[in-house]
PDB file of C-alpha atoms in Angstrom:
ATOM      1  CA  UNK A   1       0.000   0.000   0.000  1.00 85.00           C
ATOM      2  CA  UNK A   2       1.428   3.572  -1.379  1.00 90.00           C
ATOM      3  CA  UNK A   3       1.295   5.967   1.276  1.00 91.00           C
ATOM      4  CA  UNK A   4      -1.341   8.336  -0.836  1.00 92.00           C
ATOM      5  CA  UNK A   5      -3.916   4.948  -0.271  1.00 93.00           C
ATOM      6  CA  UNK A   6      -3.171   4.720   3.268  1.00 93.00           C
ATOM      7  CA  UNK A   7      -4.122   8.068   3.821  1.00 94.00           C
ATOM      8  CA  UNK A   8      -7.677   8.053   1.397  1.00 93.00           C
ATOM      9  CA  UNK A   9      -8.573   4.843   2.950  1.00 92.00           C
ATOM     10  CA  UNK A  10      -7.548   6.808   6.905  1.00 91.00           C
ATOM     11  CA  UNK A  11      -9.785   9.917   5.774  1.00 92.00           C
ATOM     12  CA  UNK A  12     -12.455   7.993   4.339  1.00 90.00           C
ATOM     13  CA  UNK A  13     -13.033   5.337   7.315  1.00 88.00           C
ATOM     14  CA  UNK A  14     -12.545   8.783   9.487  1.00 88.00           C
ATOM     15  CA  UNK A  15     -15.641  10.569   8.054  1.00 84.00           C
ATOM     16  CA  UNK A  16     -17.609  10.827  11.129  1.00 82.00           C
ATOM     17  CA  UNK A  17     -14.907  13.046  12.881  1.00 85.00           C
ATOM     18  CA  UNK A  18     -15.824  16.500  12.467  1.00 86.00           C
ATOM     19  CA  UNK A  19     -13.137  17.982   9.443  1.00 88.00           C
ATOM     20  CA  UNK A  20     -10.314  19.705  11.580  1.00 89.00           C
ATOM     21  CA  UNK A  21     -10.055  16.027  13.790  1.00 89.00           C
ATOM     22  CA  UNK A  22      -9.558  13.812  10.189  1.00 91.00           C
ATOM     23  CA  UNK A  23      -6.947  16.516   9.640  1.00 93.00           C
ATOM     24  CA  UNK A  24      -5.255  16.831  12.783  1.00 91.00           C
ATOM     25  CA  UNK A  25      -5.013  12.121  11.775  1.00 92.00           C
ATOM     26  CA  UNK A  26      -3.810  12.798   8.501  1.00 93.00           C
ATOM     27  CA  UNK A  27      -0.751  15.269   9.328  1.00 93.00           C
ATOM     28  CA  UNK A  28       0.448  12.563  11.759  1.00 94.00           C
ATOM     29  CA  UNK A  29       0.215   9.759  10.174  1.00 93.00           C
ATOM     30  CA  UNK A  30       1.802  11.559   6.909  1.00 93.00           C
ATOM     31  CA  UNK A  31       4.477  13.071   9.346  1.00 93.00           C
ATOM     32  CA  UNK A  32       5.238   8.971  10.556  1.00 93.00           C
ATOM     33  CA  UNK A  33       5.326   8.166   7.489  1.00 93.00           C
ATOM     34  CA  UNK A  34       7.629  10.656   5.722  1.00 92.00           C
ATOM     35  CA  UNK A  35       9.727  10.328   8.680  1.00 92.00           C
ATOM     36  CA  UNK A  36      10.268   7.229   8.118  1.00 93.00           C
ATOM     37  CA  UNK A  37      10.797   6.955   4.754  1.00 92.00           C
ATOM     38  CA  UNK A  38      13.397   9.666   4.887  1.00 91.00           C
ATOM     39  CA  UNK A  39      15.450   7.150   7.264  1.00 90.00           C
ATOM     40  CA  UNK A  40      16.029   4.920   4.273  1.00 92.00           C
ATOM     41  CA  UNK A  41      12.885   2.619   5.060  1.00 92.00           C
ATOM     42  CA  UNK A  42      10.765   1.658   1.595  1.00 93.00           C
ATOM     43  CA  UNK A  43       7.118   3.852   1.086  1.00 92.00           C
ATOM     44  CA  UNK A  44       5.972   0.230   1.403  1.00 92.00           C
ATOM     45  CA  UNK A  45       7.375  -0.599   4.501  1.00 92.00           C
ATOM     46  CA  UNK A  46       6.736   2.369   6.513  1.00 91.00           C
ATOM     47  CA  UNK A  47       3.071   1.961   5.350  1.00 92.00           C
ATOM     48  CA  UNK A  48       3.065  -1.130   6.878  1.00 91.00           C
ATOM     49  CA  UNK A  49       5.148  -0.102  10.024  1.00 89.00           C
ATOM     50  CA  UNK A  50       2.879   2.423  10.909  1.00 89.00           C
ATOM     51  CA  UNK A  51      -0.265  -0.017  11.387  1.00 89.00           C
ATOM     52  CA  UNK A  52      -3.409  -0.976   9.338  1.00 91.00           C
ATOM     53  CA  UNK A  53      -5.502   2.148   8.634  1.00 90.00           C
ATOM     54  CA  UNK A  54      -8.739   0.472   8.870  1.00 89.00           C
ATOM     55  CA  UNK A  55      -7.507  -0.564  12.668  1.00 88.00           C
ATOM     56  CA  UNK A  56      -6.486   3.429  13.514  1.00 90.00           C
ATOM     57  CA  UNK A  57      -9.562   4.708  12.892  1.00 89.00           C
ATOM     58  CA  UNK A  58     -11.372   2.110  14.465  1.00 85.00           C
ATOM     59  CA  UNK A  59      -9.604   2.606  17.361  1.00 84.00           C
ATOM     60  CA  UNK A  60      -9.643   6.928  16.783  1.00 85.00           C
ATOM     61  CA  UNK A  61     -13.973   6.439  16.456  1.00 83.00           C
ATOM     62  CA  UNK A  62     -14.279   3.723  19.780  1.00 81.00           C
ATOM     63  CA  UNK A  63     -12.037   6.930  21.962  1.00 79.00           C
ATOM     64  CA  UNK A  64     -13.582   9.845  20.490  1.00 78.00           C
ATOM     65  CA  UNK A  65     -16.784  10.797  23.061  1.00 75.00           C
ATOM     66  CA  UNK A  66     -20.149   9.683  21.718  1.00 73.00           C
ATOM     67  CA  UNK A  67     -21.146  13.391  22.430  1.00 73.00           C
ATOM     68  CA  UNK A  68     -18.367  14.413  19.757  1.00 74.00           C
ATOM     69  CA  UNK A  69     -19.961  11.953  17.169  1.00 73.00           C
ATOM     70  CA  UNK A  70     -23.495  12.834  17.843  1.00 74.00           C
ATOM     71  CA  UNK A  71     -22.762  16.665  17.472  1.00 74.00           C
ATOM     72  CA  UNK A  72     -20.978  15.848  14.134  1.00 73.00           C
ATOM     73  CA  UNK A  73     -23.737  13.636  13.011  1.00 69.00           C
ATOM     74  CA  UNK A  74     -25.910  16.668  13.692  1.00 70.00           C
ATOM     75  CA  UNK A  75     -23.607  18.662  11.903  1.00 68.00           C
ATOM     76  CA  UNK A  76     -23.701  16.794   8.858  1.00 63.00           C
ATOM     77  CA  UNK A  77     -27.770  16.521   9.256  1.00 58.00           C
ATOM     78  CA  UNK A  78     -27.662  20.252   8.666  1.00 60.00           C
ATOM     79  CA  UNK A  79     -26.456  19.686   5.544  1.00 66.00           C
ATOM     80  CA  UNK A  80     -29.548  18.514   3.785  1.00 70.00           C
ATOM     81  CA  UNK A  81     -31.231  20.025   0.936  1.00 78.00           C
ATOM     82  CA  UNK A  82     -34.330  21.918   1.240  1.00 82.00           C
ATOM     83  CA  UNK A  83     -35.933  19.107  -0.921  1.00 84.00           C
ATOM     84  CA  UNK A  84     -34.839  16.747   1.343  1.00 83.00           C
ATOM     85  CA  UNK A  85     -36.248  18.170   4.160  1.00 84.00           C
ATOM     86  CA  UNK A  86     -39.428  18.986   2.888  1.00 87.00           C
ATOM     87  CA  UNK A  87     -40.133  15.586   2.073  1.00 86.00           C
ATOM     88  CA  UNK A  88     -38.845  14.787   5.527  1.00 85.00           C
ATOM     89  CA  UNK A  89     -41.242  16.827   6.991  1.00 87.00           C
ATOM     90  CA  UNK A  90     -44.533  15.688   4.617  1.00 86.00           C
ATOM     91  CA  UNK A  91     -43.891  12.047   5.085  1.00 85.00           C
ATOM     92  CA  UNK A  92     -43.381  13.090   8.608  1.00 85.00           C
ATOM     93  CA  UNK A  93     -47.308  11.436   8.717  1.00 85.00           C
ATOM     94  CA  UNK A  94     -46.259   8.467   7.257  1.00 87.00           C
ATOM     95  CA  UNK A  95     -42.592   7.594   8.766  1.00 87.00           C
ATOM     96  CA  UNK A  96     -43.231   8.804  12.690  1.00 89.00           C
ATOM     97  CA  UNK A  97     -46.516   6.674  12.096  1.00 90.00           C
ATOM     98  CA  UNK A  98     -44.797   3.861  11.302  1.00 91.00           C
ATOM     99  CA  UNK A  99     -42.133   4.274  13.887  1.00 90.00           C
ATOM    100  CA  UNK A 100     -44.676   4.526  17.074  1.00 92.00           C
ATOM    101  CA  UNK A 101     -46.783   1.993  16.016  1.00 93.00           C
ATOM    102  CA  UNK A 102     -43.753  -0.141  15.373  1.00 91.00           C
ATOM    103  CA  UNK A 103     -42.521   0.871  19.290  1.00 90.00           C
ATOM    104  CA  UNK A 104     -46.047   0.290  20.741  1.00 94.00           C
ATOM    105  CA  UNK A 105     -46.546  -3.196  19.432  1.00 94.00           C
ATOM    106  CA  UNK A 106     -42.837  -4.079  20.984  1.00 89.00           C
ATOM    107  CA  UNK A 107     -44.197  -2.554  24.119  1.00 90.00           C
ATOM    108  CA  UNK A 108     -47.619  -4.615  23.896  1.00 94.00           C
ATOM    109  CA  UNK A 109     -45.569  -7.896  23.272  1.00 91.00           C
ATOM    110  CA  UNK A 110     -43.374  -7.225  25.722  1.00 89.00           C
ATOM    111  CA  UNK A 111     -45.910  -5.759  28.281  1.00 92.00           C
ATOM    112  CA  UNK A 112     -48.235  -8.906  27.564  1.00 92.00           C
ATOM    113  CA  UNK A 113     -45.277 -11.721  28.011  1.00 90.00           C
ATOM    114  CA  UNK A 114     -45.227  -9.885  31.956  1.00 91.00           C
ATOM    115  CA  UNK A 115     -49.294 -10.193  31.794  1.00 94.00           C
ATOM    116  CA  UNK A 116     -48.644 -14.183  32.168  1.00 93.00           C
ATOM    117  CA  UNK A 117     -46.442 -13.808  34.866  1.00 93.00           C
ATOM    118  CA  UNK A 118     -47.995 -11.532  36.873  1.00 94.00           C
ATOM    119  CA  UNK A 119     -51.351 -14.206  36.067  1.00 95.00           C
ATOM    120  CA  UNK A 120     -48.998 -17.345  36.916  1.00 93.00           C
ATOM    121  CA  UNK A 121     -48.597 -14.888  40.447  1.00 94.00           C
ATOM    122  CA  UNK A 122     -51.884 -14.545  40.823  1.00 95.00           C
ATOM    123  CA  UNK A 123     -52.981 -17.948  40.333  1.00 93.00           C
ATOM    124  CA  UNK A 124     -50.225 -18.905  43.102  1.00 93.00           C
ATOM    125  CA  UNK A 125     -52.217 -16.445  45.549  1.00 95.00           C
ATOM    126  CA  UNK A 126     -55.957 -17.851  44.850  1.00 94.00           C
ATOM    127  CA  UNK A 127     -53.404 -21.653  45.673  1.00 92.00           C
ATOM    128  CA  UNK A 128     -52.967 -20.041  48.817  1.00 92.00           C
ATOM    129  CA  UNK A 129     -56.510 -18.625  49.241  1.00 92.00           C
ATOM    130  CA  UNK A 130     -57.447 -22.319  48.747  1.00 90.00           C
ATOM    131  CA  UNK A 131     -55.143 -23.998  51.341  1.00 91.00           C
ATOM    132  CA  UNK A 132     -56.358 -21.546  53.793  1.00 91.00           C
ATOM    133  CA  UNK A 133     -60.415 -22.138  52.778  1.00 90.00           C
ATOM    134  CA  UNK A 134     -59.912 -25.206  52.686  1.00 88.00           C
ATOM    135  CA  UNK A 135     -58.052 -25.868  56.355  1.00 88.00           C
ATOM    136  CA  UNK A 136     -60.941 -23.058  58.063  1.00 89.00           C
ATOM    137  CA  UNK A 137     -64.002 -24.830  56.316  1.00 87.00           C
ATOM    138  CA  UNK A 138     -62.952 -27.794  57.427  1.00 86.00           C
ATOM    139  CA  UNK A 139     -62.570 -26.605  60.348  1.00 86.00           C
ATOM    140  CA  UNK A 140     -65.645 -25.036  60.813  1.00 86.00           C
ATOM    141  CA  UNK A 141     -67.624 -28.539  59.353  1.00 84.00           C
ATOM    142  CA  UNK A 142     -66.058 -30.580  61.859  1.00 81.00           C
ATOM    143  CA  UNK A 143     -66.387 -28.365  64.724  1.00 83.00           C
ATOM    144  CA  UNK A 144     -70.188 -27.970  63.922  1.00 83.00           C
ATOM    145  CA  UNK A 145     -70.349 -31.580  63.839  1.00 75.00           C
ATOM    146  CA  UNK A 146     -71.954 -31.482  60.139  1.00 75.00           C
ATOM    147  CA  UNK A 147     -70.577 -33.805  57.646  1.00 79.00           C
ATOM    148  CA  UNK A 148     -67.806 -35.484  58.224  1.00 80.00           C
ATOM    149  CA  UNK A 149     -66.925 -36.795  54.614  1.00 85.00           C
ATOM    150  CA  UNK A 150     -67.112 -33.504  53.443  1.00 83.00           C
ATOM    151  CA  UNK A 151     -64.555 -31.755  56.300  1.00 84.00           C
ATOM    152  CA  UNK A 152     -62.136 -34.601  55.107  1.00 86.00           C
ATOM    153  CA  UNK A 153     -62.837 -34.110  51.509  1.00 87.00           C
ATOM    154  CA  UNK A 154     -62.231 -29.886  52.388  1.00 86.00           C
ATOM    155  CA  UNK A 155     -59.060 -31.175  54.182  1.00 87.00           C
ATOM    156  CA  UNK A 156     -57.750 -33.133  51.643  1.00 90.00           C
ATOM    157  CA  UNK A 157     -58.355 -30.514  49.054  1.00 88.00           C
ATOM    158  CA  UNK A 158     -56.397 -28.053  51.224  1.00 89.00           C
ATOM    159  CA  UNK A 159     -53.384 -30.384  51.983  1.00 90.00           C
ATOM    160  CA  UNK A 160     -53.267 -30.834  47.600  1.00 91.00           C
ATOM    161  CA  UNK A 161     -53.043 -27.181  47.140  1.00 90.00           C
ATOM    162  CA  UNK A 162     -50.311 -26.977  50.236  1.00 91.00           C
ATOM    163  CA  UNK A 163     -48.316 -29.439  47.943  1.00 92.00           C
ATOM    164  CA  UNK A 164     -49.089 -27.963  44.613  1.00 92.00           C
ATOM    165  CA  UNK A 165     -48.436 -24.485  45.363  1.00 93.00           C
ATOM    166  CA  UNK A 166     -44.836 -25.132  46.581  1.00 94.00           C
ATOM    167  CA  UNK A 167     -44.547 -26.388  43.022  1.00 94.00           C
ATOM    168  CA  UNK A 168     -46.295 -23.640  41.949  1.00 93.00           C
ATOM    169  CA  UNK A 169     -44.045 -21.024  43.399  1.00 94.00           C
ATOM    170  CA  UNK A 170     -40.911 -22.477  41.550  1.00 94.00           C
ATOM    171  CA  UNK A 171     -42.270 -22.267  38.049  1.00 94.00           C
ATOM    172  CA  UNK A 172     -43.779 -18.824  38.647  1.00 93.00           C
ATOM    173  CA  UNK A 173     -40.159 -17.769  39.970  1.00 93.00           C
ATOM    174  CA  UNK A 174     -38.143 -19.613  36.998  1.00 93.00           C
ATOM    175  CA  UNK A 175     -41.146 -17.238  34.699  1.00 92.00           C
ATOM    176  CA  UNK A 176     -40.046 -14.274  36.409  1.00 93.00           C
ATOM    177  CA  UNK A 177     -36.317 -14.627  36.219  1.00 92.00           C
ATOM    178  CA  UNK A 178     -36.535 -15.819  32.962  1.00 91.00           C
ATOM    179  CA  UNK A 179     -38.678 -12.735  32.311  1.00 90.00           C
ATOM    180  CA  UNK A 180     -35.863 -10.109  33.553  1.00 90.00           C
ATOM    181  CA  UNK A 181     -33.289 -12.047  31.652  1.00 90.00           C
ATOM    182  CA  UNK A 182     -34.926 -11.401  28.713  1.00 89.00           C
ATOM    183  CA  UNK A 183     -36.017  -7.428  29.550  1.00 88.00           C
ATOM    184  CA  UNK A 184     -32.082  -6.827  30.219  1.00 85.00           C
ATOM    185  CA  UNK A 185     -31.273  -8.757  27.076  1.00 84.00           C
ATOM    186  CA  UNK A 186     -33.415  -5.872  25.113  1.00 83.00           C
ATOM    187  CA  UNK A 187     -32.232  -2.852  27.476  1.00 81.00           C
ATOM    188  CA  UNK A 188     -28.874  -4.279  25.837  1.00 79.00           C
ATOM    189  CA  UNK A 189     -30.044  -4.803  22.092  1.00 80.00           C
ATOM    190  CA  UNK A 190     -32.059  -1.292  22.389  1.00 76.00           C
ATOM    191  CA  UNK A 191     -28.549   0.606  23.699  1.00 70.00           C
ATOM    192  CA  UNK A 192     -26.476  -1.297  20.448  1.00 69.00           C
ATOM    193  CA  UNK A 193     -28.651  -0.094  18.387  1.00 69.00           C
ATOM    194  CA  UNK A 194     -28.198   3.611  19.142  1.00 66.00           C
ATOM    195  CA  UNK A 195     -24.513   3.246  19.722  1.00 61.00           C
ATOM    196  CA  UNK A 196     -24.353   1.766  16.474  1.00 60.00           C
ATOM    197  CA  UNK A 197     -26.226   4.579  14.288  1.00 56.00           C
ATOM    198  CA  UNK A 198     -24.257   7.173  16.117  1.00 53.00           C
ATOM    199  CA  UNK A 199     -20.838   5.514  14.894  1.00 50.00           C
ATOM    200  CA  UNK A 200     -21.324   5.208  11.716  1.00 45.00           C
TER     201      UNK A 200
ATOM    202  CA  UNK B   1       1.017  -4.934  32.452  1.00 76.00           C
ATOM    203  CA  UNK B   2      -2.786  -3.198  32.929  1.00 80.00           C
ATOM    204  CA  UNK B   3      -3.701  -1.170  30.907  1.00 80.00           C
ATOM    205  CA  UNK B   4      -5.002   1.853  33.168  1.00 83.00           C
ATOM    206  CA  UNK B   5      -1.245   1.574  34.137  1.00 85.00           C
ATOM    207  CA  UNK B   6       0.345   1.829  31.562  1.00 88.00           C
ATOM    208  CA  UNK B   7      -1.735   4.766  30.073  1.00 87.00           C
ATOM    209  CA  UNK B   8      -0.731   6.981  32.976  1.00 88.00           C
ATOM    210  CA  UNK B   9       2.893   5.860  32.364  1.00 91.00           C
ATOM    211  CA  UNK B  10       3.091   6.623  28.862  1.00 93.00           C
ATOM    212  CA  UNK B  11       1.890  10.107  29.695  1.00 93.00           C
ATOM    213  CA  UNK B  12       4.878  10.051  31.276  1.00 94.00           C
ATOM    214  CA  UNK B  13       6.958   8.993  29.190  1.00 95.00           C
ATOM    215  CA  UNK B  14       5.914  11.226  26.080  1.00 95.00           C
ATOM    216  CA  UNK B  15       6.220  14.269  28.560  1.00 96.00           C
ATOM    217  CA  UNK B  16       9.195  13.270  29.266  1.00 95.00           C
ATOM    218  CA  UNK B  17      10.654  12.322  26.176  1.00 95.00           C
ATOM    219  CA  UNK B  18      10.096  16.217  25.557  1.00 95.00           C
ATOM    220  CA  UNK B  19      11.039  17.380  29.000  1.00 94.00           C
ATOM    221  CA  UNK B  20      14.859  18.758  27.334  1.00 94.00           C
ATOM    222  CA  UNK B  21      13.936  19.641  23.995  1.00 93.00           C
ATOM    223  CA  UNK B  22      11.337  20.020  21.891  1.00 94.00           C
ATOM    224  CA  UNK B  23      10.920  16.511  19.758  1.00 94.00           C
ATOM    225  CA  UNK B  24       8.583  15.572  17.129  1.00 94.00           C
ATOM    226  CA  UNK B  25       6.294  12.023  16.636  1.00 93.00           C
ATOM    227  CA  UNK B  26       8.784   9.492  15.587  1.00 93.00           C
ATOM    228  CA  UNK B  27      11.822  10.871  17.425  1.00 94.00           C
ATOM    229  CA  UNK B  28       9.570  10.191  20.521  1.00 95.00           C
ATOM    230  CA  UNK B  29       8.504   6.969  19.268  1.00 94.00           C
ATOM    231  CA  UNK B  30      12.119   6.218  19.038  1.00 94.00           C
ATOM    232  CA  UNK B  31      13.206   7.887  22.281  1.00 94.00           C
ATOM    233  CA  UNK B  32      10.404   5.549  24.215  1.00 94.00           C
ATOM    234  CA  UNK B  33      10.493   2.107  22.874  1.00 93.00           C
ATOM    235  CA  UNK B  34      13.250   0.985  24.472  1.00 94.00           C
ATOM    236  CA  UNK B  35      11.206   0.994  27.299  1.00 93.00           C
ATOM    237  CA  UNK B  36       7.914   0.719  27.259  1.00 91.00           C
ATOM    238  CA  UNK B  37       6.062  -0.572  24.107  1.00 90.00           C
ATOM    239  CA  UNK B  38       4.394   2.367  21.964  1.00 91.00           C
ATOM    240  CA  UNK B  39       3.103   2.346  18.546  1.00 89.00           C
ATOM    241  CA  UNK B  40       2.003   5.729  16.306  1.00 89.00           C
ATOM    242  CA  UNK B  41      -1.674   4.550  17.166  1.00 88.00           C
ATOM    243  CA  UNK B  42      -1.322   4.475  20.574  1.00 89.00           C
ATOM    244  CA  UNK B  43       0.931   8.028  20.719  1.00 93.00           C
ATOM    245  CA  UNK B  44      -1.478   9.390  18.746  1.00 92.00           C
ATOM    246  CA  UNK B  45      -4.403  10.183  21.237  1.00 90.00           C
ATOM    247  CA  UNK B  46      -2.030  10.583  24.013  1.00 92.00           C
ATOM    248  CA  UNK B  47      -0.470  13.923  21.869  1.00 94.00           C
ATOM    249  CA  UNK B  48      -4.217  14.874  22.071  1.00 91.00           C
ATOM    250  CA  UNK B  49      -4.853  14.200  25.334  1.00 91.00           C
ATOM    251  CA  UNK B  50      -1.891  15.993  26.706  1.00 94.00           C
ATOM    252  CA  UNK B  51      -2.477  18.915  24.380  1.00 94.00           C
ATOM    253  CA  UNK B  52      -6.242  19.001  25.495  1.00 91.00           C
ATOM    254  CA  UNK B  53      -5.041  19.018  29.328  1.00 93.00           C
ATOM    255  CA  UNK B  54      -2.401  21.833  28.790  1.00 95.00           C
ATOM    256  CA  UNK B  55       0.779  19.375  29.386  1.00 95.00           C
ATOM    257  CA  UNK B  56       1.652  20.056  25.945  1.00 95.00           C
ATOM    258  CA  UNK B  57       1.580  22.709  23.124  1.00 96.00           C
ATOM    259  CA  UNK B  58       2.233  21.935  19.241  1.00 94.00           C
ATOM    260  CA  UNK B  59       3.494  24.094  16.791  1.00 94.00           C
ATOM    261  CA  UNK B  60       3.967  23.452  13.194  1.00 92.00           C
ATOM    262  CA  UNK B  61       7.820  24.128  11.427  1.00 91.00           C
ATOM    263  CA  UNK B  62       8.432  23.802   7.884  1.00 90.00           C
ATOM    264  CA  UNK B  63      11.228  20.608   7.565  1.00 88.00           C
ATOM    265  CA  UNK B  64      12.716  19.242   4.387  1.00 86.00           C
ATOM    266  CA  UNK B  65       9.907  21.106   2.600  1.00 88.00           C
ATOM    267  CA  UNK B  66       7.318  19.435   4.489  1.00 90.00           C
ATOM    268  CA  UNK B  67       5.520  20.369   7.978  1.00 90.00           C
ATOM    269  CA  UNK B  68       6.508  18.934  11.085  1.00 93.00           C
ATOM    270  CA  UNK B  69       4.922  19.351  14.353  1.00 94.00           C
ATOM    271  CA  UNK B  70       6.775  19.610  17.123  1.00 95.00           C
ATOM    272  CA  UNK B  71       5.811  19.185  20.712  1.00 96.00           C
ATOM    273  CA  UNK B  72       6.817  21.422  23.163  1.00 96.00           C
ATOM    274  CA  UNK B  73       6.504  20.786  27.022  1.00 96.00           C
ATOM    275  CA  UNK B  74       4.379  23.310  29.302  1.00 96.00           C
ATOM    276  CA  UNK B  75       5.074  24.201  33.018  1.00 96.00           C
ATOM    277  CA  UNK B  76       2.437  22.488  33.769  1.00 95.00           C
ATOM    278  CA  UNK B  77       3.564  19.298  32.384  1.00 95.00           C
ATOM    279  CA  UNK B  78       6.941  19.628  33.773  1.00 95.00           C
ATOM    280  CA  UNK B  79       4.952  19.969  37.165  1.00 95.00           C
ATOM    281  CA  UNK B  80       3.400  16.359  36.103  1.00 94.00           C
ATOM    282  CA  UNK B  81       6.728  15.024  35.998  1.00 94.00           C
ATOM    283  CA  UNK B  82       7.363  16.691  39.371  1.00 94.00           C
ATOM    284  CA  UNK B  83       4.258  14.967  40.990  1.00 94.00           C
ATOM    285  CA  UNK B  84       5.310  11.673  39.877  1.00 93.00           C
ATOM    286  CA  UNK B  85       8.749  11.634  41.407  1.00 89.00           C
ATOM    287  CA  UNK B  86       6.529  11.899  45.007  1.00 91.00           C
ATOM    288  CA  UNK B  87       3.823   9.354  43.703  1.00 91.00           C
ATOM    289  CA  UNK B  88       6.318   7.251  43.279  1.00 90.00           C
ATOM    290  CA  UNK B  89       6.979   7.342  47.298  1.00 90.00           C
ATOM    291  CA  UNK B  90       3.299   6.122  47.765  1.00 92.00           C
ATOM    292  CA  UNK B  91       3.587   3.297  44.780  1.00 90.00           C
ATOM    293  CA  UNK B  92       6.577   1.992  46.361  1.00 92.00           C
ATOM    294  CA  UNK B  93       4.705   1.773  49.793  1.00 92.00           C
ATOM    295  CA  UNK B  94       1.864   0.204  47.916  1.00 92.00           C
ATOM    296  CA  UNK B  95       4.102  -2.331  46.271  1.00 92.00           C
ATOM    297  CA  UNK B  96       5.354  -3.282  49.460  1.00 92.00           C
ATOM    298  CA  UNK B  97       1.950  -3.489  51.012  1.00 93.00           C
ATOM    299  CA  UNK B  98       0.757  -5.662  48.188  1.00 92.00           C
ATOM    300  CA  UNK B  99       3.544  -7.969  48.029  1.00 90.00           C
ATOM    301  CA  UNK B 100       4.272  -8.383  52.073  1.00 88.00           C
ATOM    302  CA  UNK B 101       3.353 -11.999  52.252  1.00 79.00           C
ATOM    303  CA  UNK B 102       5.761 -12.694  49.585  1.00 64.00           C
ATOM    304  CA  UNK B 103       8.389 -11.373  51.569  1.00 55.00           C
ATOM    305  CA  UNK B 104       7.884 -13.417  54.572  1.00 55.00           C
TER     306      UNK B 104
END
């Protein structure tokens, strides 16, 4: 690679710096270079010694401040034609339409996979309601002296819930764990995604 | 070594590699290698950085026929300098802290 290409490929992979930063690269990087080459070392060679330009700006982009990159990307934003943003602003209807509806059902999925957790909950409190109806009513049948058979058969329903709500509880807490798992897995997606527009 | 480290000792370095006389990228490149590992990627920001804080200033002279910047060391980054001879009183108690069971 000729020293003119390392440079076009440095400026172009740069573009997102505001002008004066891709600059500021440049003169450096030409500076290595020249010094280099006027030490007897080969254009090739001091190409080469001074890194892959790809890699520097990489590197230049991931230290630069996001605010830095936003404010350019702003920058360059301003730069539109007027026929550009006119059409911006009539589909405006159409595109920010799109865009909230898109948002809203992502919310409703999301807000609807918590629905079933929060029911799984619930029915693990009207278990517990049971157990306790159960126990009292049978109880209360026994202590009246009314039908036996049917305090035992209260009884025995209570003990089943006892049993089958401590199952209960571990499959509604597995639901909920698994639940915030996947709500920090989106936080994470949702914060790429920005990160990503702004860089490039 | 870490790499929080060695970022506040190549600051050190470069400012020092200027402390004397004013020196340009690959001189300092040069001047440092030896001993501590630096690349034109890595001296890159740190020229910013230092410039940004005020350690630094850069001024541009006409070499060969083609521009040169040269970096030129400011009181306040002699003063840096300064500061880390007397850190250096704390790190060494800190290395000893960290590595007493070693010693017994």
């Amino acid at each position: 690679m000729t020293k003119s290409e390392f440079l076009k490929t440095l400026e172009t992979e740069l573009c997102v710096l505001p002008q004066a930063d891709v600059q500021n690269t440049l003169d450096f990087y030409n500076e290595m270079i020249d010094d280099r080459i006027e030490e007897g070392v080969l254009e090739e060679d001091a190409v080469s010694q001074v890194g892959d330009a790809q890699e520097i700006a990489k590197q230049i982009i991931m230290e630069t401040p996001i605010s830095k990159l936003v404010k350019q990307k702003i920058k360059s934003k301003r730069s539109m034609t007027a026929v550009e943003i006119v059409l911006l602003i009539l589909g405006s209807p159409i595109w920010l339409s799109l865009i909230v509806s898109g948002f809203a059902v992502l919310l409703s999925v999301y807000l609807s996979i918590w629905a079933i957790v929060i029911s799984l909950w619930a029915c693990e409190v009207s278990f517990i309601g049971g157990i306790l109806g159960g126990i009292v009513s049978a109880c209360i049948i026994c202590a009246t002296g009314q039908n036996v058979y049917a305090g035992a058969v209260m009884l025995a329903a209570g003990l089943f819930l006892v049993g089958f709500s401590i199952l209960f509880f571990f499959v509604c807490k597995a639901a909920t764990s698994c639940m915030v798992w996947i709500s920090k897995k989106m936080l994470l997606w949702i914060k790429s995604l920005f990160l990503r527009k702004e860089q490039k | 070594m870490d790499i929080q480290m060695k970022r506040g000792l190549l600051d050190l370095c470069v400012l020092s590699a200027i402390k004397d006389e004013d020196s340009y990228g690959y001189q300092i490149i040069k001047d440092i290698k030896p001993y501590i590992e630096i690349s034109e990627s890595t001296l890159y920001p740190i020229l910013r950085r230092l410039e940004m804080a005020d350690l630094l200033t850069v001024r541009t002279v006409e070499y060969n026929g083609r521009l040169r910047k040269y970096y030129h060391i400011t009181d306040m980054g002699i003063k840096r300098i300064q500061d880390f001879k007397t850190e250096w009183d704390e790190i060494k108690n800190i290395y000893n802290f960290v590595t007493r069971e070693e010693a017994q």
